Structure formats: structure tokens, C-alpha cells
Short mmCIF file of C-alpha atoms and ligand atoms in Angstrom, two decimals:
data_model
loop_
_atom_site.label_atom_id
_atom_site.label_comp_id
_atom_site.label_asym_id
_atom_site.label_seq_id
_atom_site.Cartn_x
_atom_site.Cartn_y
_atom_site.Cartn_z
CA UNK A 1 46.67 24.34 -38.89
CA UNK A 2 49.08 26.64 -40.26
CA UNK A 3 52.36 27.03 -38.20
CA UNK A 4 52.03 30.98 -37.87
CA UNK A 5 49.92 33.91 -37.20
CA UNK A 6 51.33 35.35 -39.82
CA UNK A 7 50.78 32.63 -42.16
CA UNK A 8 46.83 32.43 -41.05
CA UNK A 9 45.99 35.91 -41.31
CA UNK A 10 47.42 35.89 -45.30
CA UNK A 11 44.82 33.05 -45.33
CA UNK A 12 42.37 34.81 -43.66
CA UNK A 13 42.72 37.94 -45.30
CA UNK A 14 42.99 35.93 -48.81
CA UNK A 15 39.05 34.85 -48.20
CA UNK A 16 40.71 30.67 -48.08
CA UNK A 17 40.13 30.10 -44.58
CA UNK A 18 37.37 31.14 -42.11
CA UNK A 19 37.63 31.67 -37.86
CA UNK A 20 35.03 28.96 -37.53
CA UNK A 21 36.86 26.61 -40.37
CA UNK A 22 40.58 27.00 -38.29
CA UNK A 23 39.32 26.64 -34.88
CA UNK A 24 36.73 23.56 -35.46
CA UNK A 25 39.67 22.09 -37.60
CA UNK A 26 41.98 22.55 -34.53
CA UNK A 27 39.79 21.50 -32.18
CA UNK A 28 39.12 18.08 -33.45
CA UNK A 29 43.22 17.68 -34.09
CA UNK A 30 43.02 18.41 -30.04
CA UNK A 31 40.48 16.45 -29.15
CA UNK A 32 41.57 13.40 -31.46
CA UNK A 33 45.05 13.82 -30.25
CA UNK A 34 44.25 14.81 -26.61
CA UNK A 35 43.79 10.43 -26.02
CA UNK A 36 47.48 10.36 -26.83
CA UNK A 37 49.06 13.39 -25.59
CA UNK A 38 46.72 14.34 -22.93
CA UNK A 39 47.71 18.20 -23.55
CA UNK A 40 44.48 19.82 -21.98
CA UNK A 41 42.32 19.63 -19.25
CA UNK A 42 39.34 21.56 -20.54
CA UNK A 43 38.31 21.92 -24.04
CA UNK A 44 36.35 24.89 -24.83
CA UNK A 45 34.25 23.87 -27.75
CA UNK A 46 31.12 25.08 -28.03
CA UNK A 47 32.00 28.65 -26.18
CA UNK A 48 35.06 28.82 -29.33
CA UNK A 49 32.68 27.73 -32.00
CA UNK A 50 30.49 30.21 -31.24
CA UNK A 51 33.22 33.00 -30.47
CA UNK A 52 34.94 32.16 -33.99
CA UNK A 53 31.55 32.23 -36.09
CA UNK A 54 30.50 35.62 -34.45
CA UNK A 55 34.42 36.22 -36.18
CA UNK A 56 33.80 35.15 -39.73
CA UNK A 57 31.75 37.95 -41.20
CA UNK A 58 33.93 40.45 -40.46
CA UNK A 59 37.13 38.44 -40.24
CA UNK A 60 39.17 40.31 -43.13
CA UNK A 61 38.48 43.76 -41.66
CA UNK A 62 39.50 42.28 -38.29
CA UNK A 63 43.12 41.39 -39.12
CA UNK A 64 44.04 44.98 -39.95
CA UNK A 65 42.87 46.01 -35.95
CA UNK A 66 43.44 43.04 -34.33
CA UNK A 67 47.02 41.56 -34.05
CA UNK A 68 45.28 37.89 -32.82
CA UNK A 69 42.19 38.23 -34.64
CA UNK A 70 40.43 34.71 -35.51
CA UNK A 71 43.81 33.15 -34.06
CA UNK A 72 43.10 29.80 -31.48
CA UNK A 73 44.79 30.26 -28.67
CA UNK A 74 45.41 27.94 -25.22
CA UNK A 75 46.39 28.64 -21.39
CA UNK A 76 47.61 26.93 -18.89
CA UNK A 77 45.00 26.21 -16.45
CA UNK A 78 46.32 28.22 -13.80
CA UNK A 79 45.37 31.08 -15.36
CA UNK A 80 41.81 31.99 -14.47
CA UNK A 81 39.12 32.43 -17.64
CA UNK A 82 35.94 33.54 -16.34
CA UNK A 83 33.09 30.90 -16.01
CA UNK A 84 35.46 28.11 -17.00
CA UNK A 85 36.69 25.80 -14.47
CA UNK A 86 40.62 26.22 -13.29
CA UNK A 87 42.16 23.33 -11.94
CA UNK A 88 45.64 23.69 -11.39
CA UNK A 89 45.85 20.14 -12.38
CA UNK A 90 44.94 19.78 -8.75
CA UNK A 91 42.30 17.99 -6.48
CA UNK A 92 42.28 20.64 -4.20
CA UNK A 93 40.16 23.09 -6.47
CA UNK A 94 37.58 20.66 -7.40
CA UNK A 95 35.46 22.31 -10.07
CA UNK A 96 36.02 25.86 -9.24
CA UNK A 97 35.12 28.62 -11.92
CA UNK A 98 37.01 32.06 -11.42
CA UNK A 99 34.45 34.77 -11.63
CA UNK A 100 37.00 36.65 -13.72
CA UNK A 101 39.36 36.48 -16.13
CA UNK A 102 43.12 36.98 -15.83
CA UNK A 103 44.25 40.27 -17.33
CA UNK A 104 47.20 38.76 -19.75
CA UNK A 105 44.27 36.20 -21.11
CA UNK A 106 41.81 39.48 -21.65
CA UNK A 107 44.35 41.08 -23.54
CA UNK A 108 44.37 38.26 -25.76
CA UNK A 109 40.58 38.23 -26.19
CA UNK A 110 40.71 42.29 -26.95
CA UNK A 111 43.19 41.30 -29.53
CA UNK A 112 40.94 38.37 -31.05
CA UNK A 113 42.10 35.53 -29.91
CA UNK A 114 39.69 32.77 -29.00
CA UNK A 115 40.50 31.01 -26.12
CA UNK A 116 40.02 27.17 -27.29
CA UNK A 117 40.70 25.52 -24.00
CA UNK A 118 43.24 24.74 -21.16
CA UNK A 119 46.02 23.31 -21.14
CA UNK A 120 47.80 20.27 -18.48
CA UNK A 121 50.57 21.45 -15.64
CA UNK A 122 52.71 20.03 -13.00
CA UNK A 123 50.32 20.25 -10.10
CA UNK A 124 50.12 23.98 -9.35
CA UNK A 125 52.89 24.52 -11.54
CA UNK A 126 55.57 22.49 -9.04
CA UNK A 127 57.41 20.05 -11.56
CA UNK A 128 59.73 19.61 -14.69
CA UNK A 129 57.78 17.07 -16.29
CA UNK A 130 54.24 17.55 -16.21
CA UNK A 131 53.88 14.27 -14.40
CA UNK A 132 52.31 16.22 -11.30
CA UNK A 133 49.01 15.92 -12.88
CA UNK A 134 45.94 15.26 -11.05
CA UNK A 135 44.63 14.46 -14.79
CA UNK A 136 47.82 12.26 -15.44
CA UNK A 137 50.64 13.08 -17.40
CA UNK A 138 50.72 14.86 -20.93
CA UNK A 139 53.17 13.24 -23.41
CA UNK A 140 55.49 14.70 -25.61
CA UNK A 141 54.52 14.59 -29.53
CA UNK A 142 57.87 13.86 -30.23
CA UNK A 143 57.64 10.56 -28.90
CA UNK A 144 54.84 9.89 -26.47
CA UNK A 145 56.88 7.94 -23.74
CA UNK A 146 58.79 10.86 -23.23
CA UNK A 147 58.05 13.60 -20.77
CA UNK A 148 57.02 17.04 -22.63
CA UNK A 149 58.98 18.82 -19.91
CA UNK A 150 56.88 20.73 -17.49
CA UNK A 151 55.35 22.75 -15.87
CA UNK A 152 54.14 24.32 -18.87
CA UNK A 153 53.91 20.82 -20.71
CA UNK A 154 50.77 21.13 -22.24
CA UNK A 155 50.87 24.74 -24.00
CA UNK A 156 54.11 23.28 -25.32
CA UNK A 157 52.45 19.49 -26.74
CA UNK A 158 49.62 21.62 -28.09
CA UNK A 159 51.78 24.17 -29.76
CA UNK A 160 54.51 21.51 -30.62
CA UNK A 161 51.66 19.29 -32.18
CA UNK A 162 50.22 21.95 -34.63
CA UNK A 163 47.21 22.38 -33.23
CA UNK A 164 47.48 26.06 -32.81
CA UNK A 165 50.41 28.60 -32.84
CA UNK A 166 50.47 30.22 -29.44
CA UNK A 167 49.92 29.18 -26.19
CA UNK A 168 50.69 30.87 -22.65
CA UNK A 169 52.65 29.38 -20.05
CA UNK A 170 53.53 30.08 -16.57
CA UNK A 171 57.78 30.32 -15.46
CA UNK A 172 58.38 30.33 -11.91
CA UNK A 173 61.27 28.56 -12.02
CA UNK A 174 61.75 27.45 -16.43
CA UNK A 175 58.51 26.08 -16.68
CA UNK A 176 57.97 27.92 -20.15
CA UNK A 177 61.58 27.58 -21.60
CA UNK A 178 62.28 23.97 -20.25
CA UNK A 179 58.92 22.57 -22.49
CA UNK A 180 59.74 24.57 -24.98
CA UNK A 181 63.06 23.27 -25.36
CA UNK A 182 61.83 19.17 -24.94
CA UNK A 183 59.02 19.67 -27.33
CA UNK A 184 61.09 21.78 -29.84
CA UNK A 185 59.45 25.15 -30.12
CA UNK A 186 60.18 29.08 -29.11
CA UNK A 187 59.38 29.94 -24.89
CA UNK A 188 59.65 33.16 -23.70
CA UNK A 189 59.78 33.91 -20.02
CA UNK A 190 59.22 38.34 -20.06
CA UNK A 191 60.63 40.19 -17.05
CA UNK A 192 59.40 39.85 -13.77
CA UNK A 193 56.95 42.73 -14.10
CA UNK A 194 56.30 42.75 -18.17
CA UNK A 195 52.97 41.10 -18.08
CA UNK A 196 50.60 41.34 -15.39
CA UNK A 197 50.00 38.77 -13.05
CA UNK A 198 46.34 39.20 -11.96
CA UNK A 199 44.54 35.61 -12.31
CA UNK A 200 47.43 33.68 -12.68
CA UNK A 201 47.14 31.01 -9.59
CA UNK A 202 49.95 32.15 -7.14
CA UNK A 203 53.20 29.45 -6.77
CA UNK A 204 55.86 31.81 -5.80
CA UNK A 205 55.09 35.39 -6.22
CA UNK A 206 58.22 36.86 -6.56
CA UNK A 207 59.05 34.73 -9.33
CA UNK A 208 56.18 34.17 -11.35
CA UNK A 209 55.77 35.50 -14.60
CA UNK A 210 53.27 34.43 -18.30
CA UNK A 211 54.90 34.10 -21.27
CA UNK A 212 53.99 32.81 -24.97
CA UNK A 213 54.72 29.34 -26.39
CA UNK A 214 54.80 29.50 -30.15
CA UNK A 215 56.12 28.00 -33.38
CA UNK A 216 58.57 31.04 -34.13
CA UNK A 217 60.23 33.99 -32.78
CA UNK A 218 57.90 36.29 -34.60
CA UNK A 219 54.94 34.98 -33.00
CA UNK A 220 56.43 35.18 -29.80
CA UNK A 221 56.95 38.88 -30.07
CA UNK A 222 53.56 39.68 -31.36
CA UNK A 223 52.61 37.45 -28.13
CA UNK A 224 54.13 39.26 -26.32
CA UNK A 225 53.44 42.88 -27.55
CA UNK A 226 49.69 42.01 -26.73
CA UNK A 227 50.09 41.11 -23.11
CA UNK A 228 52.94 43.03 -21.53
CA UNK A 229 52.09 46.29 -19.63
CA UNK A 230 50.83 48.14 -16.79
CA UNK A 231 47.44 46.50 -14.81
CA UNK A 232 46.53 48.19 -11.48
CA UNK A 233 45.11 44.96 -10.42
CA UNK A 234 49.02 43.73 -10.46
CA UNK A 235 51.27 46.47 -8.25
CA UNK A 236 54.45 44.65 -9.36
CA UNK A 237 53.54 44.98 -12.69
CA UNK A 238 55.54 47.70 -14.61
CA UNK A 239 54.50 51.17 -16.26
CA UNK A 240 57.65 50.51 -18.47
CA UNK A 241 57.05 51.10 -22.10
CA UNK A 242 55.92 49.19 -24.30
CA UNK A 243 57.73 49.19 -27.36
CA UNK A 244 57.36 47.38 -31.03
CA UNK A 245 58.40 44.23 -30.53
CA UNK A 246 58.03 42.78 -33.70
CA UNK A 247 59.42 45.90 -35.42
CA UNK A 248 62.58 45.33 -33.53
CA UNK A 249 62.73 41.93 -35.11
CA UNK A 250 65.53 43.31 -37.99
CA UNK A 251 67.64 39.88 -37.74
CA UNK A 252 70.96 42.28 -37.99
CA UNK A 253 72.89 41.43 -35.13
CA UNK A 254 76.34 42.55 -35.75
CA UNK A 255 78.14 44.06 -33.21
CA UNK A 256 75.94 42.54 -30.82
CA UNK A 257 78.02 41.22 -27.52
CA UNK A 258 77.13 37.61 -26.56
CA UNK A 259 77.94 36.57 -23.69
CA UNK A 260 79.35 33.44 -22.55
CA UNK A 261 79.07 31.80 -18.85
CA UNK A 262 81.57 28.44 -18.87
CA UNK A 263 79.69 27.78 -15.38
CA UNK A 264 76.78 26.51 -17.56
CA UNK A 265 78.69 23.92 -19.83
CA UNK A 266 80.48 22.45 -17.29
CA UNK A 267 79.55 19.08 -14.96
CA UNK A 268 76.13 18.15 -15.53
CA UNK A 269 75.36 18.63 -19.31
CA UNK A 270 74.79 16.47 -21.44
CA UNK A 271 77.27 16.10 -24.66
CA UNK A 272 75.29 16.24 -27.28
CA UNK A 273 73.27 19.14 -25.69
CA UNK A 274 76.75 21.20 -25.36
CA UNK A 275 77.63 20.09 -28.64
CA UNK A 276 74.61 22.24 -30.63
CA UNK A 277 74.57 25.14 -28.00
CA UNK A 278 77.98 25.55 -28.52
CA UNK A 279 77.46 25.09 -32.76
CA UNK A 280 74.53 27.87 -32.15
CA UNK A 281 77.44 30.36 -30.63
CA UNK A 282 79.10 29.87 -33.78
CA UNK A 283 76.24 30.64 -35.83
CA UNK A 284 75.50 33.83 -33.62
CA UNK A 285 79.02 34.53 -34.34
CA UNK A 286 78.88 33.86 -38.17
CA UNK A 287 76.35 36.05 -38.45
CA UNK A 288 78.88 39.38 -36.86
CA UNK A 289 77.86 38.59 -32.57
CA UNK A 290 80.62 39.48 -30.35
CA UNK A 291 81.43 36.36 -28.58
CA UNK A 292 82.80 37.25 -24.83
CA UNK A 293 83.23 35.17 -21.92
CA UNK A 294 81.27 36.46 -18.89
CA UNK A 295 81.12 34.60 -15.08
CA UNK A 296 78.13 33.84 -13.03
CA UNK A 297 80.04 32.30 -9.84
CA UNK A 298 77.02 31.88 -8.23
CA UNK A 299 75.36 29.75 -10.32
CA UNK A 300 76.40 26.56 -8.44
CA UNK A 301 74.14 27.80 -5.64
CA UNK A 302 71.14 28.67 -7.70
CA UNK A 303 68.83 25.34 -7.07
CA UNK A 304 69.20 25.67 -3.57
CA UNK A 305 68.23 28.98 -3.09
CA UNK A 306 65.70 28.22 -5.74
CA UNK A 307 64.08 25.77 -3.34
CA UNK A 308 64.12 27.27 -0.71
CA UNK A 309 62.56 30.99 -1.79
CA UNK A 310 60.08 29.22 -4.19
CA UNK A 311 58.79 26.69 -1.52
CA UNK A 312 58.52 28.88 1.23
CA UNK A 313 56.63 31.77 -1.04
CA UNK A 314 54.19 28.46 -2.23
CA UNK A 315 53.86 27.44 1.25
CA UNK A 316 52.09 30.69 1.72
CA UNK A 317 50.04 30.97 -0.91
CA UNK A 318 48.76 27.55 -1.10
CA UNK A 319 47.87 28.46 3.12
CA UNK A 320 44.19 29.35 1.44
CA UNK A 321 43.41 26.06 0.24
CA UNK A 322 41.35 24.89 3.70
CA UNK A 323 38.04 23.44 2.09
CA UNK A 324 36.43 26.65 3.29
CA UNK A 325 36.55 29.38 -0.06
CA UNK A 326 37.58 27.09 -2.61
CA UNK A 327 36.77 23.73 -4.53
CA UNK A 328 36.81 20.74 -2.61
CA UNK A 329 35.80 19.84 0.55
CA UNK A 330 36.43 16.76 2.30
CA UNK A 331 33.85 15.13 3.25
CA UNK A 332 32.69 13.90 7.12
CA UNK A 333 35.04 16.04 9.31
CA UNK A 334 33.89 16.15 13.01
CA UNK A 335 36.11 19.36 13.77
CA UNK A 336 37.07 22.32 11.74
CA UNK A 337 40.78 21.22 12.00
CA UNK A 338 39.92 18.39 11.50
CA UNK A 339 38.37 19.63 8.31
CA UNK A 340 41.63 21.35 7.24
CA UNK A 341 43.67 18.84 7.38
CA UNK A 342 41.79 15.89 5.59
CA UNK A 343 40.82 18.65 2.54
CA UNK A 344 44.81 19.26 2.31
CA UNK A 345 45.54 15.29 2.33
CA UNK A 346 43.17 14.25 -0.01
CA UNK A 347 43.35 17.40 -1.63
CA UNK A 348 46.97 18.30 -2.63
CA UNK A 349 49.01 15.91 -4.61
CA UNK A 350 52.84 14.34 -3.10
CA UNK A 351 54.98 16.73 -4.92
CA UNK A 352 53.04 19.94 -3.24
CA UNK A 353 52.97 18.44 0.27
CA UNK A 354 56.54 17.85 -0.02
CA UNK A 355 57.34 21.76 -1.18
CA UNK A 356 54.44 22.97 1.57
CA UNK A 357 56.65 21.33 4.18
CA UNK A 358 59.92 22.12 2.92
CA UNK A 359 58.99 26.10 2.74
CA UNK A 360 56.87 25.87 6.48
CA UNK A 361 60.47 24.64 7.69
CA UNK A 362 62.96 27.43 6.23
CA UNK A 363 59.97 29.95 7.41
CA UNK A 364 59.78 28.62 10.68
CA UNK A 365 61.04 30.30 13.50
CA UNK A 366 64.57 29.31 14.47
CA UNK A 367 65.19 28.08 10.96
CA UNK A 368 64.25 31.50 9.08
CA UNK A 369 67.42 33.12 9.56
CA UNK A 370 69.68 29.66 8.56
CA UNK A 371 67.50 29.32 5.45
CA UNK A 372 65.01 31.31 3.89
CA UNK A 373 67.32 34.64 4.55
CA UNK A 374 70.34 33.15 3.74
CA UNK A 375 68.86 32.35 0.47
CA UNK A 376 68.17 35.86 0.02
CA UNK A 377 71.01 36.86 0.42
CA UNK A 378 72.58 34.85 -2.26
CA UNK A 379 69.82 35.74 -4.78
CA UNK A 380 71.06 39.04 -4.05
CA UNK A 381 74.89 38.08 -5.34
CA UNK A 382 73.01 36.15 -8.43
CA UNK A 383 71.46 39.68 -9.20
CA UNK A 384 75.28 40.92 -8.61
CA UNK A 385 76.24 38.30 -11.13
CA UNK A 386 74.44 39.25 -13.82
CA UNK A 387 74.56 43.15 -13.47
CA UNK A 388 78.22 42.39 -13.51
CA UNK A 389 78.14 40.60 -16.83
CA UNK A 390 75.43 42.28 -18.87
CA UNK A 391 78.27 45.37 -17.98
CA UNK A 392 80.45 43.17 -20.77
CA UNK A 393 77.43 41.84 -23.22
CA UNK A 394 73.91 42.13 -24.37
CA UNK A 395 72.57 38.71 -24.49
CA UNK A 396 73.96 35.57 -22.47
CA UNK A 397 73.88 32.11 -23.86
CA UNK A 398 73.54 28.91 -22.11
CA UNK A 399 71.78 25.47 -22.66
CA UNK A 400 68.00 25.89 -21.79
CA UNK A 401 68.27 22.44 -19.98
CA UNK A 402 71.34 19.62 -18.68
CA UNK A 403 69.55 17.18 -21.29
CA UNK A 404 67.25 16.22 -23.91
CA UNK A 405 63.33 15.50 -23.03
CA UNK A 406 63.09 12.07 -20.38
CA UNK A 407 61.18 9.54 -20.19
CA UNK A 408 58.00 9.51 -18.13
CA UNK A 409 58.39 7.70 -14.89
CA UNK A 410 62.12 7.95 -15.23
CA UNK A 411 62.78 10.65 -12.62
CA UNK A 412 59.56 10.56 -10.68
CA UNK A 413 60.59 8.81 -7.97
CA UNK A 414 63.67 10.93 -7.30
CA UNK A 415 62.84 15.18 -6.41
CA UNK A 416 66.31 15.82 -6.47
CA UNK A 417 67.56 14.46 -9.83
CA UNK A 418 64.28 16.22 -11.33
CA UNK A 419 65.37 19.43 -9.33
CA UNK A 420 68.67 19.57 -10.73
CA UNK A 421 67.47 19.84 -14.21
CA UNK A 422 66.30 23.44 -13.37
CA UNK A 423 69.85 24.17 -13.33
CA UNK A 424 69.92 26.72 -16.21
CA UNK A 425 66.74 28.13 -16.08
CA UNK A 426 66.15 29.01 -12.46
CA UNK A 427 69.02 31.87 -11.89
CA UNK A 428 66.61 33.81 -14.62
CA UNK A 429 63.56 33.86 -12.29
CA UNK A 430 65.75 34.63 -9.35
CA UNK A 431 67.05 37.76 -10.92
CA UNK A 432 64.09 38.96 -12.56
CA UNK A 433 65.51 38.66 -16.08
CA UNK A 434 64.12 37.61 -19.22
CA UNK A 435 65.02 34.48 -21.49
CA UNK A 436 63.50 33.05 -24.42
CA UNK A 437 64.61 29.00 -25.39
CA UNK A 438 64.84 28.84 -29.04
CA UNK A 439 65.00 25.17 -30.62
CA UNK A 440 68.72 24.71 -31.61
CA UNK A 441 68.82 20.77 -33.47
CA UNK A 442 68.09 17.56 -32.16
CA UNK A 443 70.06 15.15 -30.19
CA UNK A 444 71.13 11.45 -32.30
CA UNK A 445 67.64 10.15 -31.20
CA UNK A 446 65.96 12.96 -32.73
CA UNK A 447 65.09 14.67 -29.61
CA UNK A 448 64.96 18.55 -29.75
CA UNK A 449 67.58 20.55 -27.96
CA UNK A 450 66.81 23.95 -26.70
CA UNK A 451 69.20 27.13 -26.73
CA UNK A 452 68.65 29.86 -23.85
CA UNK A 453 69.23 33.83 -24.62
CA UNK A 454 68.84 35.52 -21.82
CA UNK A 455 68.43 39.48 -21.93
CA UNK A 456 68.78 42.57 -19.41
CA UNK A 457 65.21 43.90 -17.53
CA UNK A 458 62.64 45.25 -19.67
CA UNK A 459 65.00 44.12 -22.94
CA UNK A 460 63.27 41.86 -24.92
CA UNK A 461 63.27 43.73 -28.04
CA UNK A 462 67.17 42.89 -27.96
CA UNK A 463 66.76 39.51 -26.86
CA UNK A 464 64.28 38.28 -29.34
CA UNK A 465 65.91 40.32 -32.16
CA UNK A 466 68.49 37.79 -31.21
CA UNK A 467 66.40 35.31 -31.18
CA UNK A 468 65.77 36.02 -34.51
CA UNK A 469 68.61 36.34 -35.72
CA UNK A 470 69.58 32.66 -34.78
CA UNK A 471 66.45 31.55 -36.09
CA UNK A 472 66.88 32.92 -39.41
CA UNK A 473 70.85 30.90 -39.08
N1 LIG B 501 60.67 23.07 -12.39
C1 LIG B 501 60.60 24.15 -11.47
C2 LIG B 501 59.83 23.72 -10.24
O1 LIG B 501 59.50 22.61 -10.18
C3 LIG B 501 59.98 25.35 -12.12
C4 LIG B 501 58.50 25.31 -12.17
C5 LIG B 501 57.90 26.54 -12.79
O2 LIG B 501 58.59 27.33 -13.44
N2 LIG B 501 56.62 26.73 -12.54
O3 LIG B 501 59.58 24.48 -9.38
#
């Protein structure tokens, strides 16, 4: 497979390569590779083959309409594709099919994408590590002991693998940036509001939000430019404008104001990981970037609140998983409670009992005010942080994640130490912001490091033009 869209539409539009050629060739890398890496749950073959060959006629003609025509493409599975079973890499939704399809994924079909399958996840997106797995862990292609970070792990092993050069991801809380950055390749998380969230499984629905995983910056824009926008099946989805994306992509970024938090490369991060981010503020600087310091005092407090609002919003919306509408049922319940609870057992997975209870106990009465209000009120002096800095830059640098990809099993046994590693990425969701990790050099044992740019609401033109820029350095 080639590496970019861009590449494979000049082959496409050249007459050397065919819709049905590119996706069969993919999807026997993914299905060879899928023993080792265990990047997808569900492998659309025969509904892609047959997509891609209705393609191939037409496929040079298609290119100049179609920004994603005859281009494989993979989701997370917690994005609903009609008629295809979406798991959540849980046991709770057995072999439920969505009788529609989510709107970011239909966007991607009107643009020509075919949709060859769907990708592994943390358990309902809850994890770092995409160990949470009902279907068992994927593995990064890097080296397959190691975790490909998570949620999001499998659109990044795909994408990071070569099998095909975009997949969508899901970032509640870093779960597209955090892969991206242990599997060494571009993650975008939009702004809460840029891309619709109709058919994306609920976690915690004030932080949610689909991005693109892809090879390059470029790719991520053109990602991006398909599914952002208005959808009235998604009222907190925004009637900002769309604007050209990849036109904004110029790689001139002189004069631009970086900004530069010291409360991210303090206690906590790894050497080697400060070492490159802080060699990639150079090379934003080299190429004319303002460098200015900038302060997010709150940032120390960011994982708890994290915890606390994302739990008790997942508490809620994981309430409708009784047995009764969806997937699986356990079997030989004498009661209807009774019936609950043993679906929900056998059903949900450790991780998601553990964040079910922790969010029914900062919701619960007596404990509401101490916790899950409180924590409000703090994301509210996060969102005070930022507005504050972005008042003295453009873009904000910091570390996508405390360390380098780990391996599997290594912090499984311990929530908090695999919590913590959300350090970086979390305050983004929190505030609403957008943030893209680009890769930024490997660590001594050749593990990829991942540099975060985060950008003001609705500015991701800026942000990946600056993404760009320290691409092209
Ligand atoms: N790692 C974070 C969590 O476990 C973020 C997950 C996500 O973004 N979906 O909640």
C-alpha cells in the first residue's frame, strides 16, 4: 500500500493501480498480519471487494469529485456501520448490527472511501492500551510485545502497519493522539463539536469527539475536511464553517506564536521524551515560530477531574446496557433484576465495572456536590487556563504522552499508573480544544515519540498548518 492518498490517487489516476487491486492487496496484508497484531475485530471483505470493483471502471473520473475515492479506509468499532456488527470490543453487545450508519463514517462513503473493516479498542473506549479487549489485545507493529497505546489502538496498528492510510478514532480522553504517538503516525482530535457525533457509541458525551489516524499531516486534513460539519442528528455539533483545510496547509509559519507550558515537562516525563519535544520547539523555532512561555496551573488537577466527569457521564450512558434492547442476554435469570445484573457481570469487562462504580459514586446523592461538581468547577478554571494563554500564542506544545509505547501486561494490573499517562492529553478534551500528535523521533530503543500541538476552538487550519510545518522540519 502506498503511504498516502495523495500518492494513490497519482496511481490511480495514472491507470497503475485499480480500487479492487489496492483494497484486496490491503486486505490480505490485514488479514495476514491481523494473527500478529490483532488490529481489527471485523474484516469487511467481501462487502469491500465488491464496493471497490463497482469503483474501478470509473475510478479515474472519480478522483477529480471524490477527495477519498477508491481509498481503504478503517473505524473503530464503536462507530456504528449499518448491517455490520459493532462491538465495542465488549461482551455486552453480543453480535449487535446498528441499523444505521454513523454520520462521520457516511461522509466518508459519499467521499469514496470503502470501509474495509473495524478496528480493536479499549473496551468501550475506557483504556490507554488497548488491553481492554474483549477480543484480546492488539500489538504494536513496532514491536509486538509492546502496547499500541489505546483506546484507539487498532486504527493506529493498521495505519502504522501500511495497510491503509487513514483510519478514524475516537478521543474522549487522548485515545486518538496517545496511539498515534506509540505507533508513530499523525492523530488528530477536532473540536468538541467539528465532526458529528451521531453513531459513535457514547463513553462520555461531553468529551467525545472522531478524528483521523493517518500517515501524514496532509491526509489528516483532507480527513478531516470530509467529516467535520453540521448534522441535525448531533445538536452539539457545530454550524461553524468549514474551511479548506488542506489549502491552509502553506508550511510558512513565521511569526507564528508557540506556546510553551513548563507544567507539562516537569515530574513525570520521561527524558528522552522531553529531550525530542523540546528539539521539535527548536525546529518550530528554526523555521521563524515565536517561542513564548504560557502557564496552565491547573494542569496538576486535570486526571482527577478527568475521572471523575468521564466516569460519571459513562456511568450513564452505559445505564442502557440491561440485556433488554441490546446484544447479549444472560441466560437463566428467574427475576428481571435478576436479569440485569447477571447481563452486566458477565457482560461488561473489569475496567468498565470499575469506571461504572466510580461515576454512580461522585453522582450519588450526598457525594455529587464533593465530587462530580467540584470537578466542574475546575474544568471550568482549565477552560480559564487556556483562554488565558492562547491570549499570548497560537499553538501550544507539549509531549503527547509521559513516555514511549509499554509493554503489554506491564501496567494492567495497576488503573492508576495507566491513568496517569493521560496526563497531557486529557486537559484537551476537558476544554473542548483541538490537538493533533505528530511523530517527533524515536526514543534509544527505537520507539516513536509523539509531539502534541494543540490549537484554539474551531482552529485547525492553524494547528495543522503547524503541523505541517514541523513535518516538513
Ligand atoms: N485513556 C483515557 C481513558 O481511559 C482516554 C480514553 C479515550 O480517549 N477514549 O479514559
Amino acid at each position: 500500500m502506498n503511504s498516502s492518498i495523495a500518492e494513490l490517487h497519482k496511481l490511480y489516476a495514472a491507470g497503475d493501480a485499480k480500487p479492487s487491486g489496492v483494497c484486496r492487496e490491503a486486505l490480505d496484508r490485514i488479514e495476514k498480519d491481523n494473527e500478529r497484531l490483532n488490529a481489527y475485530i471485523t474484516i469487511n471483505r467481501e462487502s469491500a471487494l465488491k464496493m471497490a470493483a463497482g469503483m474501478d471502471a470509473d475510478i479515474q473520473a472519480a478522483i477529480k469529485q471524490r477527495p477519498l475515492a477508491g481509498v481503504p479506509v478503517a473505524i473503530k468499532d464503536n462507530m456504528c456501520l449499518a448491517g455490520v456488527r459493532t462491538t465495542c470490543a465488549s461482551r455486552v453487545l453480543g453480535d449487535y448490527a446498528p441499523p444505521y450508519t454513523a454520520t462521520a463514517v457516511k461522509k466518508l462513503e459519499e467521499a469514496g472511501a470503502i470501509i474495509i473493516g473495524k478496528t480493536n479498542l479499549d473496551e468501550f473506549a475506557m483504556g490507554s492500551s488497548t488491553e481492554n479487549s474483549a477480543f484480546g489485545p492488539a500489538r504494536n507493529p513496532v514491536n509486538a510485545e509492546l502496547t499500541p497505546g489505546g483506546s484507539s489502538g487498532g486504527s493506529a496498528v493498521t495505519v502504522a502497519a501500511g495497510h491503509i492510510p487513514v483510519a478514524l478514532g475516537s478521543d474522549t480522553g487522548g485515545s486518538i493522539r496517545q496511539p498515534a504517538s506509540f505507533c508513530g503516525v499523525v492523530g488528530l482530535k477536532p473540536t468538541y463539536g467539528r465532526v458529528s457525533r451521531y453513531g459513535l457509541v457514547a463513553f462520555a458525551s461531553s468529551l467525545d469527539q472522531i478524528g483521523p489516524l493517518t500517515t501524514n499531516v496532509a491526509d489528516a486534513a483532507r480527513a478531516l475536511q470530509v467529516i467535520s460539519g453540521r448534522d441535525r442528528h448531533d445538536s452539539t455539533s457545530s454550524n461553524a464553517p468549514v474551511p479548506d483545510y488542506l489549502g491552509a496547509l502553506s508550511g510558512d509559519i513565521k511569526g507564528l506564536r508557540v506556546g510553551v507550558p513548563p507544567e507539562c515537562f516537569g515530574e513525570g516525563l520521561d527524558p528522552e521524551v522531553k529531550e525530542k519535544v523540546e528539539a521539535g520547539i527548536r525546529k518550530l523555532a528554526d523555521r521563524g515560530a515565536e517561542i513564548v512561555e504560557v502557564h496552565l496551573p491547573h494542569t496538576k488537577y486535570a486526571i482527577a477531574v478527568y475521572y471523575v466527569i468521564a466516569t460519571a457521564e459513562a456511568s450513564s450512558n452505559l445505564a442502557r446496557y440491561d440485556g433488554v434492547r441490546y446484544g447479549f442476554r444472560a441466560e437463566e435469570s428467574r427475576t428481571l433484576s435478576e436479569m440485569y445484573r447477571k447481563t452486566r457481570d458477565e457482560g461488561f469487562g473489569a475496567e468498565v465495572k470499575r469506571r461504572i462504580m466510580l461515576g454512580t459514586f461522585v453522582l450519588s446523592s450526598g457525594y455529587y456536590d464533593a465530587y462530580y461538581e467540584k470537578a466542574q468547577r475546575v474544568r471550568s478554571m482549565l477552560a480559564g487556563d487556556f483562554a488565558e494563554a492562547f491570549k499570548r500564542c497560537d499553538v501550544i506544545v507539549t509531549p503527547t504522552a509521559p513516555t514511549p509505547a509499554f509493554k503489554i501486561g506491564e501496567k494492567s494490573n495497576d488503573p492508576l499508573a495507566m491513568y496517569l499517562g493521560d496526563i497531557y492529553t486529557v486537559t484537551i478534551n476537558l476544554t473542548g480544544v483541538p490537538a493533533i500528535s505528530v511523530p517527533c523521533g524515536s526514543s534509544k530503543a527505537g520507539l516513536p515519540i509523539g509531539l502534541q500541538l494543540i490549537g484554539n476552538h474551531f482552529d485547525e487550519a492553524r494547528l495543522l498548518n503547524a503541523a505541517y510545518a514541523f513535518e516538513q522540519s
